[in-house]
Short mmCIF file of C-alpha atoms and ligand atoms in Angstrom, two decimals:
data_model
loop_
_atom_site.label_atom_id
_atom_site.label_comp_id
_atom_site.label_asym_id
_atom_site.label_seq_id
_atom_site.Cartn_x
_atom_site.Cartn_y
_atom_site.Cartn_z
CA MET A 1 103.01 133.01 93.16
CA ALA A 2 99.62 132.04 94.60
CA TYR A 3 100.24 128.29 94.32
CA GLU A 4 103.50 128.65 96.18
CA ARG A 5 101.65 130.27 99.06
CA LEU A 6 99.08 127.48 99.09
CA VAL A 7 101.84 124.94 99.39
CA GLN A 8 103.38 126.69 102.36
CA GLY A 9 100.09 126.86 104.22
CA ALA A 10 98.64 124.30 106.59
CA LYS A 11 96.13 122.68 104.25
CA MET A 12 96.11 123.17 100.53
CA LYS A 13 92.91 124.22 98.89
CA GLU A 14 93.65 123.00 95.39
CA LEU A 15 95.12 119.69 96.42
CA SER A 16 93.52 116.27 96.24
CA VAL A 17 95.17 113.00 97.15
CA VAL A 18 94.70 109.48 95.86
CA VAL A 19 96.31 106.63 97.79
CA LEU A 20 96.61 103.32 95.94
CA ALA A 21 95.80 100.39 98.17
CA ALA A 22 93.95 97.88 96.00
CA GLY A 23 96.77 95.44 95.31
CA GLU A 24 97.01 92.02 96.92
CA GLY A 25 100.74 92.21 97.53
CA LYS A 26 101.57 88.77 96.12
CA ARG A 27 105.20 88.99 97.15
CA MET A 28 104.14 89.07 100.82
CA ARG A 29 102.71 85.54 100.41
CA SER A 30 100.03 86.36 102.91
CA GLY A 31 96.32 86.04 103.55
CA CYS A 32 96.41 89.59 104.87
CA PRO A 33 96.27 92.37 102.27
CA LYS A 34 99.69 93.98 102.03
CA VAL A 35 98.66 97.47 103.11
CA LEU A 36 97.27 96.07 106.38
CA HIS A 37 100.48 94.35 107.44
CA PRO A 38 101.48 96.00 110.69
CA ILE A 39 104.55 98.13 111.22
CA CYS A 40 105.18 98.98 114.87
CA GLY A 41 101.67 97.93 115.77
CA ARG A 42 99.57 99.66 113.12
CA PRO A 43 98.69 98.96 109.50
CA MET A 44 101.26 100.07 106.97
CA LEU A 45 98.61 102.14 105.20
CA SER A 46 98.02 104.34 108.27
CA TYR A 47 101.42 105.94 107.97
CA ILE A 48 100.99 107.45 104.52
CA LEU A 49 97.45 108.52 105.44
CA ASP A 50 98.87 110.36 108.45
CA SER A 51 101.37 112.10 106.22
CA VAL A 52 98.73 113.36 103.78
CA SER A 53 95.99 114.24 106.21
CA THR A 54 97.91 117.30 107.38
CA LEU A 55 97.96 118.52 103.76
CA THR A 56 94.33 118.14 102.75
CA ASP A 57 90.99 116.63 103.75
CA ARG A 58 90.37 115.38 100.23
CA VAL A 59 91.88 111.92 100.44
CA THR A 60 90.61 109.06 98.30
CA ILE A 61 91.78 105.53 98.91
CA VAL A 62 91.57 103.05 96.04
CA VAL A 63 90.68 99.65 97.49
CA GLY A 64 90.18 96.34 95.69
CA HIS A 65 91.71 93.17 97.07
CA GLU A 66 89.92 92.48 100.40
CA ALA A 67 88.33 95.92 100.09
CA THR A 68 85.91 95.41 102.98
CA ARG A 69 88.67 94.40 105.34
CA VAL A 70 90.79 97.38 104.33
CA LYS A 71 87.86 99.79 104.76
CA GLU A 72 86.87 98.35 108.13
CA THR A 73 90.42 98.59 109.39
CA MET A 74 91.00 102.16 108.23
CA GLY A 75 87.55 103.31 109.26
CA PRO A 76 85.24 105.98 107.82
CA GLY A 77 86.69 109.46 107.44
CA TRP A 78 88.19 108.60 104.06
CA GLU A 79 86.70 108.53 100.58
CA TYR A 80 86.92 104.99 99.17
CA VAL A 81 86.88 104.01 95.51
CA PHE A 82 86.58 100.40 94.47
CA GLN A 83 88.89 98.87 91.85
CA ALA A 84 87.25 95.56 91.10
CA ASP A 85 90.12 94.11 89.06
CA GLN A 86 93.63 95.20 89.85
CA LEU A 87 94.82 96.05 86.38
CA GLY A 88 97.70 98.25 87.46
CA THR A 89 98.53 101.55 89.12
CA GLY A 90 97.28 103.57 86.12
CA HIS A 91 93.99 101.66 86.16
CA ALA A 92 93.68 102.32 89.91
CA VAL A 93 93.92 106.09 89.36
CA MET A 94 91.36 105.80 86.51
CA GLN A 95 88.84 104.47 89.03
CA ALA A 96 89.33 107.50 91.27
CA LEU A 97 89.24 110.11 88.50
CA PRO A 98 85.43 110.59 88.22
CA GLY A 99 85.27 111.61 91.89
CA LEU A 100 88.10 114.14 91.67
CA PRO A 101 87.86 117.90 90.99
CA ALA A 102 88.30 118.92 87.34
CA SER A 103 91.29 121.10 88.10
CA GLY A 104 93.96 121.62 90.72
CA GLN A 105 96.79 119.31 91.66
CA LEU A 106 96.64 115.64 92.53
CA LEU A 107 99.08 113.80 94.74
CA VAL A 108 99.18 110.10 93.92
CA LEU A 109 100.73 107.95 96.64
CA CYS A 110 101.13 104.24 97.24
CA GLY A 111 99.84 102.51 100.32
CA ASP A 112 103.09 100.59 100.59
CA THR A 113 105.48 103.51 101.20
CA PRO A 114 105.12 103.97 104.95
CA LEU A 115 108.18 106.12 105.53
CA LEU A 116 107.28 109.20 103.50
CA GLU A 117 106.50 112.09 105.80
CA THR A 118 104.49 115.26 105.30
CA ARG A 119 107.65 117.32 104.91
CA HIS A 120 108.77 115.21 101.94
CA LEU A 121 105.39 115.61 100.25
CA ARG A 122 105.30 119.33 101.00
CA GLU A 123 108.77 119.75 99.58
CA MET A 124 107.81 117.92 96.38
CA LEU A 125 104.68 120.07 96.01
CA ARG A 126 106.74 123.21 96.43
CA GLN A 127 108.83 122.28 93.40
CA HIS A 128 105.94 120.96 91.34
CA PRO A 129 105.24 122.89 88.12
CA PRO A 130 101.47 123.47 87.84
CA GLY A 131 100.53 122.28 84.37
CA GLY A 132 102.92 119.35 84.58
CA ALA A 133 104.01 116.35 86.60
CA THR A 134 106.49 115.67 89.37
CA VAL A 135 107.77 112.28 90.36
CA MET A 136 109.48 111.62 93.65
CA THR A 137 112.73 109.74 93.08
CA ALA A 138 115.56 108.34 95.13
CA ARG A 139 119.05 107.14 94.37
CA VAL A 140 119.23 103.70 95.91
CA PRO A 141 122.07 101.20 96.43
CA ASP A 142 119.94 98.37 95.01
CA PRO A 143 117.36 99.48 92.43
CA TYR A 144 115.97 95.97 91.85
CA GLY A 145 112.18 95.93 91.52
CA TYR A 146 111.71 99.67 91.19
CA GLY A 147 110.88 101.67 88.06
CA ARG A 148 114.05 103.37 86.76
CA ILE A 149 114.16 107.10 86.02
CA ILE A 150 115.31 107.74 82.47
CA ARG A 151 116.85 111.14 81.95
CA SER A 152 118.02 112.89 78.81
CA SER A 153 121.64 113.88 78.35
CA ARG A 154 120.67 117.26 79.81
CA GLY A 155 119.24 115.59 82.90
CA GLN A 156 115.59 116.09 81.94
CA VAL A 157 113.25 113.31 83.18
CA GLU A 158 111.91 111.54 80.09
CA ALA A 159 110.35 108.30 81.22
CA ILE A 160 110.02 105.65 83.88
CA VAL A 161 110.88 102.11 82.85
CA GLU A 162 109.72 99.19 84.96
CA GLU A 163 112.10 96.39 86.01
CA GLY A 164 110.55 93.91 83.59
CA GLU A 165 110.82 96.20 80.58
CA ALA A 166 114.22 97.69 81.34
CA THR A 167 117.24 96.96 79.16
CA VAL A 168 120.46 95.83 80.81
CA GLU A 169 121.78 99.43 80.64
CA GLN A 170 118.57 100.81 82.13
CA ARG A 171 118.68 98.29 84.96
CA ALA A 172 122.01 99.74 85.98
CA ILE A 173 120.33 103.10 86.66
CA THR A 174 120.14 103.66 90.40
CA GLU A 175 117.68 106.53 90.41
CA VAL A 176 114.24 105.01 90.98
CA ASN A 177 110.60 105.97 91.18
CA THR A 178 109.33 105.97 94.77
CA GLY A 179 105.71 105.78 93.58
CA ALA A 180 104.75 109.29 94.78
CA TYR A 181 103.70 111.80 92.14
CA CYS A 182 102.00 115.12 91.67
CA PHE A 183 99.93 115.71 88.54
CA ASP A 184 98.03 118.63 87.15
CA LEU A 185 94.48 117.28 87.29
CA LYS A 186 93.35 118.64 83.92
CA LEU A 187 96.29 117.03 82.19
CA LEU A 188 95.87 113.82 84.13
CA ALA A 189 92.24 113.53 83.02
CA ARG A 190 93.33 114.01 79.41
CA TYR A 191 96.22 111.52 79.46
CA LEU A 192 94.97 108.69 81.71
CA PRO A 193 92.73 107.23 78.97
CA MET A 194 95.77 106.98 76.72
CA LEU A 195 97.50 104.41 78.94
CA GLU A 196 97.77 100.94 77.40
CA GLU A 197 98.50 97.60 78.96
CA LYS A 198 101.03 96.65 76.31
CA ASN A 199 103.75 95.48 78.64
CA ILE A 200 105.07 92.36 80.29
CA GLN A 201 102.64 92.53 83.21
CA ARG A 202 99.64 93.40 80.98
CA GLU A 203 98.85 96.27 83.31
CA TYR A 204 98.06 99.95 82.95
CA TYR A 205 101.21 101.54 84.34
CA LEU A 206 100.73 104.96 85.90
CA THR A 207 104.42 105.50 85.25
CA ASP A 208 103.81 105.65 81.49
CA LEU A 209 102.23 109.08 82.01
CA ILE A 210 105.67 110.54 82.47
CA SER A 211 106.77 109.84 78.92
CA LEU A 212 103.34 110.83 77.56
CA PHE A 213 103.57 114.21 79.30
CA ASN A 214 107.16 114.64 78.23
CA ASN A 215 106.52 113.76 74.59
CA ASP A 216 103.88 116.48 74.39
CA GLY A 217 106.11 119.07 76.01
CA HIS A 218 104.39 119.30 79.39
CA PRO A 219 106.91 119.93 82.15
CA VAL A 220 108.02 116.83 84.00
CA GLN A 221 110.24 117.13 87.05
CA ALA A 222 111.84 114.88 89.56
CA TYR A 223 111.92 115.65 93.24
CA ARG A 224 114.80 113.57 94.56
CA LEU A 225 114.77 112.53 98.20
CA ALA A 226 117.90 113.46 100.12
CA ASP A 227 117.59 110.25 102.15
CA TYR A 228 116.70 107.39 99.82
CA ARG A 229 115.57 105.20 102.72
CA VAL A 230 112.33 107.13 103.24
CA GLY A 231 111.25 106.16 99.72
CA LEU A 232 111.26 102.44 100.56
CA GLY A 233 108.42 100.52 98.96
CA VAL A 234 107.31 97.46 100.90
CA ASN A 235 106.68 94.53 98.57
CA ASP A 236 107.94 91.60 100.61
CA ARG A 237 108.55 90.68 104.23
CA GLN A 238 112.19 91.66 104.08
CA GLN A 239 111.22 95.20 103.14
CA LEU A 240 108.50 95.09 105.80
CA ALA A 241 111.20 94.39 108.38
CA GLU A 242 113.37 97.20 106.98
CA ALA A 243 110.47 99.63 107.25
CA ALA A 244 109.85 98.51 110.83
CA VAL A 245 113.50 99.10 111.75
CA MET A 246 113.24 102.66 110.48
CA TRP A 247 109.94 103.35 112.20
CA ARG A 248 111.34 101.96 115.43
CA GLU A 249 114.25 104.36 115.13
CA ARG A 250 111.84 107.26 114.71
CA ILE A 251 109.66 106.19 117.64
CA ASN A 252 112.63 105.63 119.93
CA ARG A 253 114.26 108.90 118.93
CA GLY A 254 111.02 110.75 119.67
CA LEU A 255 110.79 109.16 123.12
CA MET A 256 114.39 109.92 123.99
CA ILE A 257 113.85 113.55 123.02
CA LYS A 258 110.93 113.61 125.45
CA GLY A 259 113.13 112.41 128.29
CA VAL A 260 112.78 108.63 128.20
CA THR A 261 116.02 106.69 128.71
CA LEU A 262 116.52 103.72 126.41
CA ILE A 263 119.55 101.77 127.56
CA ASP A 264 119.80 100.09 124.16
CA PRO A 265 117.47 101.59 121.53
CA GLU A 266 118.32 98.84 119.04
CA THR A 267 116.79 96.13 121.21
CA THR A 268 113.85 98.16 122.47
CA TYR A 269 110.64 97.61 120.51
CA ILE A 270 107.99 100.22 121.16
CA ASP A 271 104.84 100.47 119.07
CA TYR A 272 103.57 103.61 117.45
CA GLY A 273 101.33 105.59 119.80
CA VAL A 274 102.68 104.21 123.09
CA GLU A 275 102.94 107.03 125.61
CA ILE A 276 105.83 107.07 128.07
CA GLY A 277 106.52 109.66 130.74
CA PRO A 278 109.87 111.35 131.25
CA GLU A 279 112.65 109.85 133.37
CA THR A 280 111.36 106.36 132.66
CA GLU A 281 114.24 103.99 132.01
CA ILE A 282 113.86 101.04 129.66
CA TRP A 283 116.35 98.20 129.69
CA PRO A 284 117.22 96.00 126.68
CA GLN A 285 114.98 93.40 125.05
CA THR A 286 111.81 95.12 126.10
CA ILE A 287 108.72 95.10 123.90
CA ILE A 288 105.91 97.58 124.47
CA GLU A 289 102.89 96.93 122.25
CA ALA A 290 100.16 99.45 121.69
CA PRO A 291 98.05 100.50 123.38
CA CYS A 292 100.14 101.25 126.46
CA THR A 293 100.45 104.28 128.68
CA ILE A 294 103.45 104.44 130.95
CA GLY A 295 103.96 107.03 133.64
CA ASP A 296 106.99 108.99 134.72
CA ARG A 297 110.03 107.46 136.41
CA CYS A 298 109.18 103.83 135.72
CA ARG A 299 111.89 101.24 135.31
CA LEU A 300 111.11 98.56 132.75
CA GLY A 301 113.05 95.52 131.61
CA PRO A 302 115.29 93.90 130.81
CA SER A 303 113.28 91.34 128.80
CA THR A 304 109.84 92.67 129.56
CA HIS A 305 106.77 92.50 127.34
CA LEU A 306 103.86 94.89 127.86
CA LYS A 307 100.64 94.99 125.88
CA GLY A 308 97.58 97.01 126.79
CA ALA A 309 99.22 98.07 130.03
CA VAL A 310 98.61 101.28 131.94
CA LEU A 311 101.41 102.02 134.38
CA GLU A 312 101.24 104.83 136.88
CA GLU A 313 104.43 106.57 137.95
CA GLY A 314 107.44 104.89 139.44
CA VAL A 315 106.47 101.32 138.54
CA THR A 316 109.24 98.72 138.29
CA ILE A 317 108.77 95.72 136.01
CA ARG A 318 111.63 93.30 135.49
CA ASN A 319 111.73 90.26 133.16
CA SER A 320 107.94 90.03 133.09
CA VAL A 321 104.85 90.03 130.90
CA VAL A 322 101.89 92.35 131.50
CA GLU A 323 98.72 92.24 129.37
CA ASP A 324 95.65 94.48 129.47
CA SER A 325 96.14 95.47 133.10
CA ARG A 326 96.65 98.56 135.21
CA ILE A 327 99.56 98.88 137.62
CA GLY A 328 99.56 101.45 140.41
CA ALA A 329 102.28 103.89 141.38
CA GLN A 330 105.52 102.45 142.79
CA ALA A 331 104.34 98.85 142.30
CA MET A 332 107.00 96.21 141.73
CA VAL A 333 106.50 93.35 139.29
CA GLY A 334 108.87 90.45 138.66
CA PRO A 335 111.37 89.25 137.95
CA PHE A 336 109.52 86.53 136.02
CA ALA A 337 105.92 87.47 136.73
CA TYR A 338 102.96 87.14 134.37
CA ILE A 339 100.16 89.65 134.81
CA ARG A 340 97.34 88.42 132.58
CA PRO A 341 94.39 90.47 131.31
CA GLY A 342 91.98 92.17 133.66
CA CYS A 343 94.22 92.97 136.63
CA GLN A 344 94.40 96.16 138.62
CA LEU A 345 97.31 96.46 140.98
CA GLY A 346 97.16 99.27 143.53
CA SER A 347 100.06 101.45 144.48
CA ARG A 348 103.10 99.79 146.06
CA VAL A 349 101.77 96.29 145.35
CA LYS A 350 104.45 93.68 144.93
CA VAL A 351 103.99 90.76 142.55
CA GLY A 352 107.24 88.87 142.66
CA THR A 353 109.11 85.95 141.21
CA PHE A 354 107.18 83.27 139.29
CA VAL A 355 103.80 84.72 140.16
CA GLU A 356 100.88 84.58 137.72
CA VAL A 357 97.91 86.86 138.31
CA LYS A 358 94.73 86.96 136.23
CA GLY A 359 91.49 88.94 136.45
CA SER A 360 92.30 90.21 139.91
CA ASN A 361 92.12 93.46 141.85
CA ILE A 362 94.93 93.81 144.30
CA GLU A 363 94.85 96.80 146.55
CA GLU A 364 97.52 99.07 147.92
CA GLY A 365 100.60 97.61 149.54
CA THR A 366 99.63 93.94 149.17
CA LYS A 367 102.49 91.52 148.59
CA ILE A 368 102.54 88.29 146.56
CA PRO A 369 106.27 87.79 146.45
CA HIS A 370 106.90 84.22 145.26
CA LEU A 371 105.60 81.26 143.24
CA SER A 372 101.85 81.89 143.31
CA TYR A 373 98.82 81.68 141.03
CA VAL A 374 96.14 84.23 141.77
CA GLY A 375 93.09 83.88 139.52
CA ASP A 376 89.91 85.98 139.77
CA ALA A 377 90.61 87.39 143.22
CA ASP A 378 89.79 90.64 144.96
CA ILE A 379 92.50 91.25 147.50
CA GLY A 380 92.28 94.18 149.89
CA GLU A 381 95.16 96.34 151.01
CA GLY A 382 98.06 95.22 153.13
CA VAL A 383 97.54 91.50 152.53
CA ASN A 384 100.49 89.14 152.63
CA ILE A 385 100.34 86.08 150.41
CA GLY A 386 103.00 83.51 151.28
CA ALA A 387 105.14 81.62 148.82
CA GLY A 388 103.39 79.03 146.72
CA VAL A 389 99.80 80.08 147.47
CA ILE A 390 97.27 79.08 144.81
CA VAL A 391 93.92 80.77 144.44
CA VAL A 392 91.90 77.92 142.94
CA ASN A 393 89.41 79.68 140.69
CA TYR A 394 88.29 76.88 138.37
CA ASP A 395 86.33 73.80 139.38
CA GLY A 396 86.53 72.15 135.98
CA ARG A 397 83.31 73.76 134.82
CA ARG A 398 83.10 77.31 136.10
CA LYS A 399 85.30 80.11 137.34
CA HIS A 400 84.71 81.55 140.82
CA ARG A 401 86.00 84.59 142.67
CA CYS A 402 87.91 84.78 145.90
CA ARG A 403 87.86 87.75 148.25
CA ILE A 404 90.70 88.38 150.68
CA GLU A 405 89.95 91.25 153.02
CA PRO A 406 92.52 93.84 154.11
CA GLY A 407 95.35 92.84 156.39
CA ALA A 408 94.86 89.08 156.00
CA PHE A 409 97.84 86.73 156.03
CA VAL A 410 97.85 83.61 153.86
CA GLY A 411 100.56 81.14 154.85
CA CYS A 412 102.86 79.46 152.36
CA ASN A 413 101.65 76.76 150.02
CA SER A 414 97.95 77.17 150.86
CA ASN A 415 95.13 76.51 148.41
CA LEU A 416 92.20 78.90 148.56
CA ILE A 417 89.31 77.17 146.80
CA SER A 418 86.89 79.77 145.39
CA PRO A 419 84.19 80.95 145.89
CA LEU A 420 85.59 82.06 149.19
CA THR A 421 86.07 85.02 151.51
CA ILE A 422 89.04 85.35 153.85
CA GLY A 423 87.96 87.95 156.42
CA GLU A 424 89.82 91.05 157.46
CA GLY A 425 92.98 90.32 159.41
CA ALA A 426 92.44 86.54 159.21
CA PHE A 427 95.39 84.17 159.31
CA VAL A 428 95.55 81.06 157.13
CA ALA A 429 98.14 78.62 158.37
CA ALA A 430 100.77 77.42 155.91
CA GLY A 431 99.87 74.37 153.88
CA SER A 432 96.10 74.74 154.41
CA THR A 433 93.50 73.90 151.81
CA ILE A 434 90.68 76.31 152.54
CA ASN A 435 87.22 75.79 151.04
CA ARG A 436 85.01 77.61 153.53
CA ASP A 437 84.95 81.30 154.43
CA VAL A 438 87.36 82.38 157.17
CA PRO A 439 85.80 84.96 159.50
CA ALA A 440 87.65 88.20 160.17
CA GLY A 441 90.43 87.91 162.71
CA SER A 442 90.31 84.06 162.77
CA LEU A 443 93.10 81.58 162.44
CA ALA A 444 92.23 78.89 159.88
CA LEU A 445 94.19 75.69 159.86
CA ALA A 446 93.25 72.99 157.39
CA ARG A 447 95.88 70.33 157.10
CA THR A 448 96.41 66.93 158.66
CA GLU A 449 97.94 67.04 162.06
CA GLN A 450 101.59 66.16 162.24
CA LYS A 451 102.63 62.94 163.96
CA SER A 452 106.25 62.11 164.91
CA PHE A 453 107.43 58.55 165.64
CA PRO A 454 110.66 58.64 167.61
CA GLY A 455 113.45 56.43 166.24
CA ARG A 456 111.50 55.34 163.15
CA ALA A 457 113.62 57.21 160.64
CA SER A 458 116.61 54.88 160.64
CA LYS A 459 114.34 51.95 159.73
CA LEU A 460 113.16 53.70 156.62
CA ILE A 461 116.53 55.08 155.66
CA GLY A 462 118.24 51.78 156.38
CA ARG A 463 116.13 49.50 154.12
CA LYS A 464 117.91 46.99 151.84
CA GLY A 465 120.02 48.35 149.05
CA SER A 466 119.40 51.84 150.37
CA PRO A 467 121.89 54.38 151.58
CA GLY A 468 121.43 52.95 155.09
CA LYS A 469 123.97 50.29 154.11
CA ASP A 470 126.03 52.12 151.57
CA LYS A 471 126.40 55.61 152.94
CA SER A 472 128.32 56.85 149.92
CA HIS A 473 125.00 57.11 147.94
CA HIS A 474 123.32 59.35 150.45
CA PRO A 475 124.60 62.87 150.70
CA ASP A 476 122.49 63.70 153.76
CA VAL A 477 123.71 60.87 155.99
C1 LIG B 1 105.38 100.70 91.51
C2 LIG B 1 105.82 101.50 90.31
C3 LIG B 1 107.35 101.54 90.28
C4 LIG B 1 107.87 102.13 91.56
C5 LIG B 1 107.33 101.40 92.78
C6 LIG B 1 107.67 102.19 94.03
C7 LIG B 1 104.16 101.17 88.54
C8 LIG B 1 103.82 100.47 87.29
N1 LIG B 1 105.33 100.87 89.09
O1 LIG B 1 105.85 99.37 91.34
O2 LIG B 1 107.79 102.34 89.19
O3 LIG B 1 109.29 102.10 91.57
O4 LIG B 1 105.88 101.29 92.71
O5 LIG B 1 107.38 101.48 95.21
O6 LIG B 1 103.39 101.98 89.01
N2 LIG B 1 97.87 99.08 93.31
C9 LIG B 1 96.52 99.28 93.15
N3 LIG B 1 95.89 98.70 92.07
C10 LIG B 1 96.57 98.00 91.13
C11 LIG B 1 97.95 97.81 91.30
C12 LIG B 1 98.57 98.37 92.40
O7 LIG B 1 95.87 99.93 93.95
O8 LIG B 1 95.93 97.54 90.19
C13 LIG B 1 98.53 99.66 94.50
C14 LIG B 1 99.15 98.64 95.41
O9 LIG B 1 98.23 98.24 96.42
C15 LIG B 1 100.35 99.39 95.98
C16 LIG B 1 100.69 100.41 94.92
O10 LIG B 1 99.58 100.48 94.05
O11 LIG B 1 100.03 100.05 97.19
C17 LIG B 1 101.93 100.02 94.12
O12 LIG B 1 101.72 98.75 93.53
P1 LIG B 1 102.86 97.65 93.46
O13 LIG B 1 102.31 96.47 92.80
O14 LIG B 1 103.51 97.50 94.77
O15 LIG B 1 103.87 98.39 92.43
P2 LIG B 1 105.43 98.14 92.29
O16 LIG B 1 105.66 96.91 91.54
O17 LIG B 1 106.09 98.29 93.59
CA1 LIG B 2 105.36 98.55 95.68
#
């Protein structure tokens, strides 16, 4: 049969798709329209759009609540139809109808079912009787909130009854409507105007079409999902979290198949679209937010948070945060480092314990191992920054840059007050506060000279009431 062949093929000529995304999503209790709530770093609506875009280019999105925001987020490339008042799922499809072809098949999908994949839609279409309707169903452990599938004694689908209208017996039915349907377009155009809003919600229910079709003898079928979980409809934040758990599983599984080691997939949170090279090992409690690109053979975590990071190969990051920065091959970060936006670390750079770096370029092999703040600095290769060094970039009004040329050595606990250049191979003595350029190869020493007063210590230590008299208080004496 010709239709069968169309369904098997890559894109289907006779197929149009309408995605319903006009609702506010009251149960989310949110200022953000429901379909834009993120799941693994991207709007919920993107997932169903991905699933349909491999089937056809004719995709219409019905928008209404916060329509501009939804359109701006999803971008051009889609046909948008505006539903000014959200009078129900049937009403939403009515708004799209004038723009649809007069014949062929129409997939109607909801923007809040982010787990349905192309293969599920394709499978439903394969079983769909042209000249009828198919509804995608699932048998769920808890049917609360979903429309129930009413079947005749012979198992024929007769109607869908919404939670609010269902009798006690109907509520016990565990086969539910997932909100995905296929309709013959000619029939749909004939029956949509017959929908009425005579129900508890005073809405035009798309689901009423099923009984209308059935009453007039048009074939109505159910395509039941083998795994009910992929039919999940997200109405509240609990279901949002459930959807995210399932998407995380998919993302993590995909990465493991590609050769990424996840020590504990359940506590590894990786956004959709993050790229990770093979042989990279990720330890528990690590969060990788999109966009991020991670090279081969990196070692990340435990307890590491990356966002907007590009990591070349062989990078190690332990117990640290990296934002909008690029880290060179074999670099080592952490434990307990904070790489803030705008940093580029060259290969084999070390940024160690309790070090914060911001807006800085740090070239190959440079080491900042302990307890430093480096703000707005350009540091050449092979520089050694001692423990506790602060690059003072802010004078209370403006930010300034500091340049440290290759091979320089900055002694512990120094302050480098920008704007400033430390020349190539220069040596800054520990404890210096430097506010003028240091020429290449120079030793800079900027601290008060030490004085020692022989015998004076016991006078200070021995003052009244002090440990000088009662040695038991003073552990060092
Ligand atoms: C709907 C179905 C229910 C099914 C469930 C599956 C109806 C009447 N009920 O209920 O049988 O089990 O989905 O998840 O269809 N929308 C619009 N315009 C509107 C109303 C809704 O575009 O006027 C959109 C929403 O943005 C959403 C989708 O349609 O993406 C579904 O609406 P929602 O209110 O979530 O319907 P449910 O109560 O879940
Ligand atoms: Ca819903």
